[in-house]
């Protein structure tokens, strides 16, 4: 059995290796580097505006100080509430739009994507107008006679929730709609044909098959939600503090790099845990 | 059909709610007065003030420049990577792939944090350069996943046919493979640009004192209070976005006639972030 | 440009010589010591089931893969190591592989542009090709707007416009429906004959192979089991696998009695009777070495078993009588097939003849006449077949 060396393969590999190099180096230096540095920072000691290399676990311990851990818990609560609302409102929305005939799914899809080309800050401005004291919402409610006094929703917790849901909803919608569009409608027909009513069909057929989209949507809503501090700042004033706001404050104002790093690592652990749980169930669910 | 009526109604309601704040802002952009509680008549004054405001123009210019440049670099890096990944031999190249995709799933605040601290460590001057690097870094995953997906669904016999008919490897690549990948690359760049233009958090962290991008300008302004120029800006941006969308849809219609069976996914199906980076393992070294 | 309508194919001149091709992917051997020649102007079909290595062979011939060892000579030149773009060999791919971003015209003009042929001449040649495949007027269309059959013809036009010395076709008609396939088979034959270009056609469809080819190569396990004209392959299959693969065959064991070399027949004992059978492609040297009463295998085509009226026929003049019990009858495409279990061997045999539904039913007795020299000796595929024993028949 003779073996001829395939000399067309070597130059291919060499060329490919060179082609990959810029990407490789960029990612190594500007993505991996920062991540590793952050991890290292979280174990360092603060030194004024800088950090010195003395190993310490203080930063992590500090997270569990009452005031900070309170923020973390409140953040998680807010994230969970927002995500829950996003599921309740966004999941049916995604499904509905996927089942519409003709070009409508496409239309609504673009409808949801369009606002993304306007900076998220600007989109929240509208809510400021609506929610402020004697703003549009108040005027409407008072006109309808539902309330007598202005609700003054701006700079409250609910306002932040509204803002969060508003910004995160499209992500859930798009994920769910994309999966739902690929749903084989003959499966639904088969289910009905075999005797299942609409509710049963939903739970036995539609829900399990769109679950991946739902899970993606949950991840995409939950993961950013603790970090969107600008929503809390604009709609919640100083009353609502997120984990993200905490990091921003520590980094930009208190200049406590190690603590900010520790908080960031902590946040990544939290989101990582949630992702893992969701995806782990995904794997189990398929069996 | 009854089912469609309910779905339709719900979809319409949701869309109305989505555009409600936008509509409100548009409405008040034409308010002659400054306060939103009082309607003082229809006027273009805030639009005039907007166009006169040089700092906003500068901020928009910066954001556009940043968005385009970072998308281009991200496209170059991501495309070369997607093409060469199967055949290259670099240590832990798969790990590099996962790392490159990480910015899609890491919370923006954390990204801001890591970039800020790392750039400080390197003593890089904060400004356009740092913004550029950071935006490229989080733009790469969008383009990479698109191009990778397009490559996977690419009918390999087509570049093979080009070789068979007399084209050398490079010629085959540029005349056949690239045009087929083009929509995927463009679509990824589109998304990368949108993410860059929309970005608030990372920009806040890595910008210098001298550079103002649009989101930062708006954020600082919002903290001090509402200004109707902002309303005008928002309305204009929605209109521009609408215009671009319609143009894109029109172009896609024309393109669709040309290639119904095209391998690359259409832009519309891609504007979603995948949860797990969909690393598709294609090694071109597979035997027949 | 030569007059394409009356080019006389130069047959008997070998244009493609393949020698000792070997290819393995990891531990799997895909091509084993494969050698053959193709004559200029010939339509050669390589027929085999999936996994026999025919696609790999094609890719090696066109240059997209390299063999581990062996040589390929085209028109005298060694092209074993040549890159695909340097070979005067073009391929029609199974998936057509039309460039989606180019018009039909640009697709066909592509190889000409690569050779820097001036625009005027390109236009003329592309138009000629379109006429040849009967797709004139489709210049400005895009591949996505074409049907399967139309794409097929454009792919063929594109592969032929550069006047390759050999055209390779990888199961080009696989995706087409029955009627279209039949039409395209005629088309391809017509194009091949009018241009005189050598075609190497790969397929797993034996009807296609029998219908279109000057010669067929049966490929199995990485090498050619038989390489001959369609009628020889049909009537004298080299071994039991080929017999089963091409046409419907009954395989019956018999005992060898004697060999008559001059008439190319042998005498065997079957079902207690003596039958004369053709030697066919069975290696005669090996046959002569076999002692009397050696078990041999006969290949009997269903249409040569004639159902008799009487059961059994006492002394048939021209052959022997095989009796048995009917197990099933089937009527497909106007052909009546009756399967019965033969008494002496217990093997199921199937007869085939034109007709309407059979009057026979399961459980009934049946007797068939098998004429002398209708059956043919067939090598049992489980025995090794060394390459030199394969007789390469040249095209007529």
Tab-separated table of C-alpha atoms in Angstrom, chain C residues 26-396:
chain	number	residue	atom	x	y	z
C	26	UNK	CA	-8.078	6.395	7.180
C	27	UNK	CA	-8.646	2.680	7.557
C	28	UNK	CA	-11.308	2.423	4.904
C	29	UNK	CA	-10.127	1.341	1.477
C	30	UNK	CA	-12.266	3.037	-1.100
C	31	UNK	CA	-10.488	2.213	-4.351
C	32	UNK	CA	-8.473	-0.968	-4.700
C	33	UNK	CA	-6.003	-1.377	-7.537
C	34	UNK	CA	-8.362	-0.005	-10.147
C	35	UNK	CA	-7.278	-0.026	-13.786
C	36	UNK	CA	-9.214	0.551	-16.983
C	37	UNK	CA	-9.139	2.429	-20.266
C	38	UNK	CA	-11.763	4.518	-21.935
C	39	UNK	CA	-11.897	4.846	-25.704
C	40	UNK	CA	-12.245	8.202	-27.380
C	41	UNK	CA	-15.861	9.025	-28.152
C	42	UNK	CA	-17.121	6.258	-25.910
C	43	UNK	CA	-20.030	6.440	-23.495
C	44	UNK	CA	-18.802	4.506	-20.476
C	45	UNK	CA	-21.072	4.038	-17.495
C	46	UNK	CA	-19.769	3.133	-14.082
C	47	UNK	CA	-22.573	1.297	-12.354
C	48	UNK	CA	-22.569	0.496	-8.687
C	49	UNK	CA	-24.496	0.753	-5.462
C	50	UNK	CA	-23.889	3.535	-2.949
C	51	UNK	CA	-20.608	3.176	-1.202
C	52	UNK	CA	-18.819	1.265	-3.946
C	53	UNK	CA	-16.403	4.109	-4.489
C	54	UNK	CA	-17.689	5.532	-7.739
C	55	UNK	CA	-17.988	9.103	-6.478
C	56	UNK	CA	-14.447	8.966	-5.121
C	57	UNK	CA	-13.252	7.683	-8.473
C	58	UNK	CA	-14.968	10.556	-10.196
C	59	UNK	CA	-13.466	13.122	-7.885
C	60	UNK	CA	-10.026	11.668	-8.454
C	61	UNK	CA	-10.541	11.767	-12.217
C	62	UNK	CA	-11.564	15.397	-12.171
C	63	UNK	CA	-8.848	16.383	-9.731
C	64	UNK	CA	-10.751	17.338	-6.613
C	65	UNK	CA	-9.119	14.447	-4.770
C	66	UNK	CA	-5.776	12.762	-5.236
C	67	UNK	CA	-5.269	9.029	-5.236
C	68	UNK	CA	-2.801	7.550	-2.801
C	69	UNK	CA	-1.113	5.707	-5.620
C	70	UNK	CA	-1.648	4.937	-9.273
C	71	UNK	CA	-1.629	6.929	-12.474
C	72	UNK	CA	-4.066	8.645	-14.752
C	73	UNK	CA	-3.167	9.375	-18.340
C	74	UNK	CA	-5.282	11.536	-20.545
C	75	UNK	CA	-4.474	11.543	-24.237
C	76	UNK	CA	-0.966	10.448	-23.441
C	77	UNK	CA	-0.277	13.046	-20.769
C	78	UNK	CA	0.060	12.059	-17.143
C	79	UNK	CA	-2.479	14.122	-15.221
C	80	UNK	CA	-2.298	12.257	-11.916
C	81	UNK	CA	-1.022	15.264	-10.015
C	82	UNK	CA	-2.607	18.004	-12.076
C	83	UNK	CA	-4.911	20.482	-10.331
C	84	UNK	CA	-8.555	20.343	-11.408
C	85	UNK	CA	-8.368	23.600	-13.269
C	86	UNK	CA	-5.491	22.299	-15.345
C	87	UNK	CA	-7.229	19.186	-16.604
C	88	UNK	CA	-9.205	19.091	-19.826
C	89	UNK	CA	-11.858	17.190	-17.903
C	90	UNK	CA	-15.150	18.737	-16.877
C	91	UNK	CA	-17.796	17.481	-14.518
C	92	UNK	CA	-21.566	17.669	-14.379
C	93	UNK	CA	-22.322	17.526	-10.669
C	94	UNK	CA	-25.238	15.735	-9.114
C	95	UNK	CA	-26.564	18.945	-7.622
C	96	UNK	CA	-25.896	20.837	-10.863
C	97	UNK	CA	-23.698	23.323	-8.952
C	98	UNK	CA	-24.825	26.305	-10.980
C	99	UNK	CA	-23.524	29.620	-9.670
C	100	UNK	CA	-26.571	31.197	-8.056
C	101	UNK	CA	-25.376	34.751	-8.372
C	102	UNK	CA	-24.797	34.565	-12.122
C	103	UNK	CA	-27.203	34.420	-15.024
C	104	UNK	CA	-27.480	31.367	-17.218
C	105	UNK	CA	-25.335	33.127	-19.786
C	106	UNK	CA	-22.619	34.009	-17.273
C	107	UNK	CA	-22.674	30.493	-15.884
C	108	UNK	CA	-21.988	28.971	-19.252
C	109	UNK	CA	-19.510	31.677	-20.186
C	110	UNK	CA	-17.525	31.170	-16.974
C	111	UNK	CA	-14.944	28.684	-18.285
C	112	UNK	CA	-14.469	30.811	-21.382
C	113	UNK	CA	-13.863	33.924	-19.338
C	114	UNK	CA	-11.255	32.092	-17.339
C	115	UNK	CA	-9.421	31.395	-20.552
C	116	UNK	CA	-9.678	35.045	-21.478
C	117	UNK	CA	-11.572	34.322	-24.646
C	118	UNK	CA	-12.819	37.621	-26.156
C	119	UNK	CA	-16.396	38.620	-25.586
C	120	UNK	CA	-17.598	38.205	-29.143
C	121	UNK	CA	-16.428	34.651	-29.391
C	122	UNK	CA	-17.779	33.868	-25.926
C	123	UNK	CA	-21.229	34.992	-26.941
C	124	UNK	CA	-21.185	32.823	-30.019
C	125	UNK	CA	-20.088	29.729	-28.180
C	126	UNK	CA	-22.538	30.214	-25.326
C	127	UNK	CA	-25.379	30.603	-27.795
C	128	UNK	CA	-24.284	27.455	-29.584
C	129	UNK	CA	-24.330	25.533	-26.347
C	130	UNK	CA	-27.746	26.804	-25.406
C	131	UNK	CA	-29.018	25.656	-28.759
C	132	UNK	CA	-27.411	22.290	-28.286
C	133	UNK	CA	-29.230	21.714	-25.019
C	134	UNK	CA	-32.376	23.339	-26.391
C	135	UNK	CA	-32.416	26.192	-23.908
C	136	UNK	CA	-32.058	29.150	-26.248
C	137	UNK	CA	-33.636	32.272	-24.869
C	138	UNK	CA	-32.809	31.553	-21.260
C	139	UNK	CA	-29.641	33.669	-21.197
C	140	UNK	CA	-30.837	36.250	-18.741
C	141	UNK	CA	-32.473	33.919	-16.255
C	142	UNK	CA	-31.034	33.001	-12.904
C	143	UNK	CA	-30.609	29.393	-11.765
C	144	UNK	CA	-33.224	29.848	-9.053
C	145	UNK	CA	-35.831	30.471	-11.729
C	146	UNK	CA	-35.181	27.198	-13.535
C	147	UNK	CA	-36.693	23.780	-13.037
C	148	UNK	CA	-34.584	20.707	-12.284
C	149	UNK	CA	-34.430	19.531	-15.857
C	150	UNK	CA	-33.532	22.987	-17.102
C	151	UNK	CA	-30.773	23.358	-14.533
C	152	UNK	CA	-29.480	20.016	-15.633
C	153	UNK	CA	-29.196	21.123	-19.220
C	154	UNK	CA	-27.436	24.365	-18.288
C	155	UNK	CA	-24.994	22.396	-16.171
C	156	UNK	CA	-24.286	20.186	-19.162
C	157	UNK	CA	-23.897	23.175	-21.456
C	158	UNK	CA	-21.478	24.793	-19.038
C	159	UNK	CA	-19.414	21.655	-18.782
C	160	UNK	CA	-19.249	21.218	-22.531
C	161	UNK	CA	-18.622	24.768	-23.691
C	162	UNK	CA	-14.923	24.487	-22.990
C	163	UNK	CA	-14.699	21.370	-25.182
C	164	UNK	CA	-13.199	19.072	-22.596
C	165	UNK	CA	-11.618	15.837	-23.686
C	166	UNK	CA	-13.667	13.858	-21.227
C	167	UNK	CA	-16.957	14.729	-19.562
C	168	UNK	CA	-17.683	13.201	-16.166
C	169	UNK	CA	-21.294	12.989	-15.091
C	170	UNK	CA	-22.133	12.227	-11.475
C	171	UNK	CA	-25.642	10.743	-11.345
C	172	UNK	CA	-26.971	13.806	-13.136
C	173	UNK	CA	-30.500	12.518	-13.559
C	174	UNK	CA	-31.036	11.373	-10.001
C	175	UNK	CA	-33.250	14.232	-8.922
C	176	UNK	CA	-35.554	14.167	-11.931
C	177	UNK	CA	-38.878	12.417	-12.187
C	178	UNK	CA	-39.420	9.308	-14.287
C	179	UNK	CA	-40.520	10.828	-17.577
C	180	UNK	CA	-38.040	13.637	-17.464
C	181	UNK	CA	-35.295	11.172	-16.741
C	182	UNK	CA	-36.200	9.130	-19.794
C	183	UNK	CA	-36.211	12.237	-21.979
C	184	UNK	CA	-32.899	13.450	-20.603
C	185	UNK	CA	-31.309	10.067	-21.233
C	186	UNK	CA	-32.151	10.407	-24.914
C	187	UNK	CA	-30.934	14.000	-24.856
C	188	UNK	CA	-27.617	13.102	-23.332
C	189	UNK	CA	-27.055	10.322	-25.808
C	190	UNK	CA	-27.852	12.661	-28.675
C	191	UNK	CA	-25.489	15.336	-27.386
C	192	UNK	CA	-22.743	12.846	-26.835
C	193	UNK	CA	-23.035	11.378	-30.290
C	194	UNK	CA	-23.171	14.733	-32.029
C	195	UNK	CA	-20.159	16.157	-30.211
C	196	UNK	CA	-18.175	12.956	-30.125
C	197	UNK	CA	-16.902	13.724	-26.631
C	198	UNK	CA	-16.031	10.866	-24.309
C	199	UNK	CA	-18.576	10.522	-21.503
C	200	UNK	CA	-17.859	8.798	-18.210
C	201	UNK	CA	-21.220	8.447	-16.549
C	202	UNK	CA	-21.774	7.423	-12.955
C	203	UNK	CA	-25.060	5.960	-11.804
C	204	UNK	CA	-26.677	3.385	-9.569
C	205	UNK	CA	-29.625	2.991	-11.923
C	206	UNK	CA	-29.078	-0.093	-14.014
C	207	UNK	CA	-31.767	0.730	-16.507
C	208	UNK	CA	-30.033	3.989	-17.277
C	209	UNK	CA	-26.759	2.174	-17.695
C	210	UNK	CA	-28.168	-0.492	-19.963
C	211	UNK	CA	-29.988	2.114	-21.983
C	212	UNK	CA	-27.276	4.658	-22.676
C	213	UNK	CA	-23.859	3.066	-22.563
C	214	UNK	CA	-21.404	1.726	-25.051
C	215	UNK	CA	-19.830	-0.147	-22.184
C	216	UNK	CA	-20.695	-0.595	-18.559
C	217	UNK	CA	-18.275	-1.060	-15.662
C	218	UNK	CA	-19.843	-2.760	-12.667
C	219	UNK	CA	-18.149	-1.390	-9.598
C	220	UNK	CA	-18.132	-3.084	-6.255
C	221	UNK	CA	-15.938	-2.654	-3.226
C	222	UNK	CA	-13.549	-0.286	-4.932
C	223	UNK	CA	-12.808	-2.108	-8.147
C	224	UNK	CA	-14.492	-3.178	-11.371
C	225	UNK	CA	-16.149	-6.551	-11.269
C	226	UNK	CA	-17.021	-6.548	-14.945
C	227	UNK	CA	-16.361	-4.149	-17.788
C	228	UNK	CA	-18.220	-4.959	-20.969
C	229	UNK	CA	-21.018	-4.019	-23.311
C	230	UNK	CA	-24.554	-3.885	-21.909
C	231	UNK	CA	-25.695	-7.042	-23.657
C	232	UNK	CA	-22.767	-9.100	-22.429
C	233	UNK	CA	-23.281	-7.859	-18.914
C	234	UNK	CA	-26.949	-8.645	-19.093
C	235	UNK	CA	-26.638	-12.040	-20.691
C	236	UNK	CA	-23.360	-13.154	-19.166
C	237	UNK	CA	-22.951	-11.566	-15.783
C	238	UNK	CA	-19.506	-12.157	-14.343
C	239	UNK	CA	-20.655	-13.157	-10.894
C	240	UNK	CA	-23.704	-13.653	-8.774
C	241	UNK	CA	-23.658	-10.124	-7.400
C	242	UNK	CA	-23.644	-8.638	-10.882
C	243	UNK	CA	-26.369	-11.031	-11.892
C	244	UNK	CA	-28.478	-9.854	-9.013
C	245	UNK	CA	-27.656	-6.224	-9.569
C	246	UNK	CA	-28.413	-6.013	-13.271
C	247	UNK	CA	-31.796	-7.229	-14.298
C	248	UNK	CA	-33.694	-9.812	-12.413
C	249	UNK	CA	-31.840	-13.003	-11.993
C	250	UNK	CA	-32.475	-16.415	-10.588
C	251	UNK	CA	-29.453	-18.177	-9.183
C	252	UNK	CA	-29.516	-21.945	-9.107
C	253	UNK	CA	-26.878	-24.405	-8.021
C	254	UNK	CA	-26.046	-27.197	-10.443
C	255	UNK	CA	-23.322	-29.833	-10.853
C	256	UNK	CA	-20.734	-29.509	-13.554
C	257	UNK	CA	-20.529	-32.496	-15.895
C	258	UNK	CA	-18.361	-31.439	-18.817
C	259	UNK	CA	-17.072	-28.456	-20.729
C	260	UNK	CA	-17.402	-27.892	-24.465
C	261	UNK	CA	-14.916	-25.169	-25.249
C	262	UNK	CA	-15.601	-24.814	-28.992
C	263	UNK	CA	-19.266	-24.046	-28.523
C	264	UNK	CA	-18.540	-22.083	-25.345
C	265	UNK	CA	-20.983	-24.199	-23.394
C	266	UNK	CA	-20.867	-26.588	-20.486
C	267	UNK	CA	-23.028	-29.492	-19.472
C	268	UNK	CA	-24.514	-29.477	-15.982
C	269	UNK	CA	-26.824	-31.662	-13.998
C	270	UNK	CA	-29.855	-29.925	-12.568
C	271	UNK	CA	-32.942	-31.393	-11.011
C	272	UNK	CA	-31.949	-34.855	-12.232
C	273	UNK	CA	-31.686	-33.667	-15.822
C	274	UNK	CA	-28.838	-32.660	-18.091
C	275	UNK	CA	-28.741	-29.078	-19.257
C	276	UNK	CA	-26.464	-27.225	-21.610
C	277	UNK	CA	-25.522	-23.788	-20.314
C	278	UNK	CA	-23.410	-20.960	-21.705
C	279	UNK	CA	-20.029	-20.314	-20.163
C	280	UNK	CA	-20.458	-16.584	-20.550
C	281	UNK	CA	-17.925	-14.563	-18.595
C	282	UNK	CA	-16.789	-17.437	-16.408
C	283	UNK	CA	-13.001	-17.723	-16.685
C	284	UNK	CA	-12.548	-20.713	-18.947
C	285	UNK	CA	-9.167	-21.758	-17.636
C	286	UNK	CA	-10.522	-22.043	-14.160
C	287	UNK	CA	-13.559	-23.917	-15.441
C	288	UNK	CA	-11.459	-26.552	-17.148
C	289	UNK	CA	-9.628	-27.227	-13.930
C	290	UNK	CA	-12.776	-28.077	-12.040
C	291	UNK	CA	-13.415	-31.783	-11.475
C	292	UNK	CA	-16.696	-33.436	-12.435
C	293	UNK	CA	-19.629	-32.873	-10.145
C	294	UNK	CA	-18.279	-29.594	-8.770
C	295	UNK	CA	-21.154	-27.384	-7.696
C	296	UNK	CA	-21.521	-24.324	-9.914
C	297	UNK	CA	-24.004	-21.490	-9.973
C	298	UNK	CA	-26.314	-20.762	-12.878
C	299	UNK	CA	-27.814	-17.398	-13.606
C	300	UNK	CA	-31.217	-17.631	-15.212
C	301	UNK	CA	-33.096	-14.575	-16.382
C	302	UNK	CA	-36.743	-14.632	-15.459
C	303	UNK	CA	-37.869	-14.177	-19.014
C	304	UNK	CA	-36.108	-17.348	-20.142
C	305	UNK	CA	-38.235	-19.561	-17.881
C	306	UNK	CA	-41.286	-20.432	-19.901
C	307	UNK	CA	-44.360	-21.647	-18.066
C	308	UNK	CA	-45.484	-24.956	-19.562
C	309	UNK	CA	-49.022	-26.270	-19.933
C	310	UNK	CA	-48.525	-29.801	-18.674
C	311	UNK	CA	-47.142	-30.591	-15.257
C	312	UNK	CA	-44.581	-31.973	-15.539
C	313	UNK	CA	-43.416	-31.977	-19.159
C	314	UNK	CA	-42.130	-35.537	-19.708
C	315	UNK	CA	-39.138	-35.012	-22.013
C	316	UNK	CA	-38.824	-31.482	-23.268
C	317	UNK	CA	-36.914	-31.301	-26.537
C	318	UNK	CA	-34.970	-28.131	-26.146
C	319	UNK	CA	-34.239	-28.018	-22.494
C	320	UNK	CA	-35.234	-29.259	-19.104
C	321	UNK	CA	-38.339	-29.022	-17.012
C	322	UNK	CA	-38.318	-27.396	-13.613
C	323	UNK	CA	-41.311	-28.056	-11.396
C	324	UNK	CA	-42.434	-26.445	-8.222
C	325	UNK	CA	-45.174	-24.879	-6.123
C	326	UNK	CA	-46.286	-21.329	-6.699
C	327	UNK	CA	-45.676	-18.987	-3.751
C	328	UNK	CA	-46.800	-15.658	-5.186
C	329	UNK	CA	-47.777	-13.849	-8.345
C	330	UNK	CA	-47.298	-10.162	-9.094
C	331	UNK	CA	-48.205	-7.878	-11.922
C	332	UNK	CA	-46.013	-4.784	-12.266
C	333	UNK	CA	-45.785	-2.531	-15.273
C	334	UNK	CA	-47.444	-5.044	-17.544
C	335	UNK	CA	-45.025	-7.811	-16.575
C	336	UNK	CA	-46.409	-10.881	-14.899
C	337	UNK	CA	-44.074	-12.436	-12.384
C	338	UNK	CA	-44.691	-15.830	-10.890
C	339	UNK	CA	-42.538	-17.045	-8.056
C	340	UNK	CA	-42.380	-20.721	-7.227
C	341	UNK	CA	-40.300	-23.000	-5.078
C	342	UNK	CA	-38.388	-25.465	-7.236
C	343	UNK	CA	-38.759	-29.045	-6.094
C	344	UNK	CA	-35.244	-30.402	-6.224
C	345	UNK	CA	-33.274	-27.428	-4.876
C	346	UNK	CA	-35.935	-25.736	-2.796
C	347	UNK	CA	-34.893	-22.362	-4.228
C	348	UNK	CA	-37.362	-19.656	-5.192
C	349	UNK	CA	-37.435	-18.904	-8.890
C	350	UNK	CA	-39.280	-16.084	-10.584
C	351	UNK	CA	-40.521	-16.151	-14.167
C	352	UNK	CA	-41.317	-12.983	-16.049
C	353	UNK	CA	-43.510	-12.499	-19.093
C	354	UNK	CA	-45.822	-9.922	-20.537
C	355	UNK	CA	-49.446	-10.442	-19.714
C	356	UNK	CA	-52.381	-9.640	-17.542
C	357	UNK	CA	-53.109	-11.084	-14.141
C	358	UNK	CA	-51.992	-14.662	-13.796
C	359	UNK	CA	-54.417	-17.531	-13.634
C	360	UNK	CA	-52.125	-19.246	-11.197
C	361	UNK	CA	-52.382	-18.799	-7.503
C	362	UNK	CA	-50.316	-19.654	-4.477
C	363	UNK	CA	-50.189	-23.333	-3.689
C	364	UNK	CA	-50.704	-24.478	-7.263
C	365	UNK	CA	-48.231	-26.657	-9.070
C	366	UNK	CA	-46.284	-25.153	-11.947
C	367	UNK	CA	-43.693	-26.392	-14.411
C	368	UNK	CA	-41.328	-24.287	-16.487
C	369	UNK	CA	-39.177	-25.081	-19.461
C	370	UNK	CA	-35.612	-23.912	-19.336
C	371	UNK	CA	-34.042	-24.111	-22.772
C	372	UNK	CA	-30.528	-25.284	-23.417
C	373	UNK	CA	-28.019	-22.431	-23.543
C	374	UNK	CA	-30.464	-20.005	-21.945
C	375	UNK	CA	-28.815	-20.132	-18.555
C	376	UNK	CA	-25.251	-18.986	-18.051
C	377	UNK	CA	-22.491	-19.973	-15.640
C	378	UNK	CA	-21.858	-17.439	-13.018
C	379	UNK	CA	-18.937	-17.115	-10.660
C	380	UNK	CA	-19.943	-17.101	-7.074
C	381	UNK	CA	-19.132	-13.602	-5.810
C	382	UNK	CA	-17.770	-14.934	-2.584
C	383	UNK	CA	-14.804	-16.399	-4.419
C	384	UNK	CA	-11.908	-14.079	-5.066
C	385	UNK	CA	-11.731	-12.576	-8.479
C	386	UNK	CA	-8.186	-11.587	-9.364
C	387	UNK	CA	-8.023	-8.680	-11.813
C	388	UNK	CA	-6.277	-10.336	-14.756
C	389	UNK	CA	-9.205	-12.712	-15.166
C	390	UNK	CA	-11.550	-9.924	-16.077
C	391	UNK	CA	-11.815	-9.753	-19.805
C	392	UNK	CA	-12.106	-6.217	-21.000
C	393	UNK	CA	-14.347	-6.185	-24.013
C	394	UNK	CA	-13.695	-3.368	-26.452
C	395	UNK	CA	-16.637	-1.418	-27.812
C	396	UNK	CA	-18.139	-2.641	-31.070
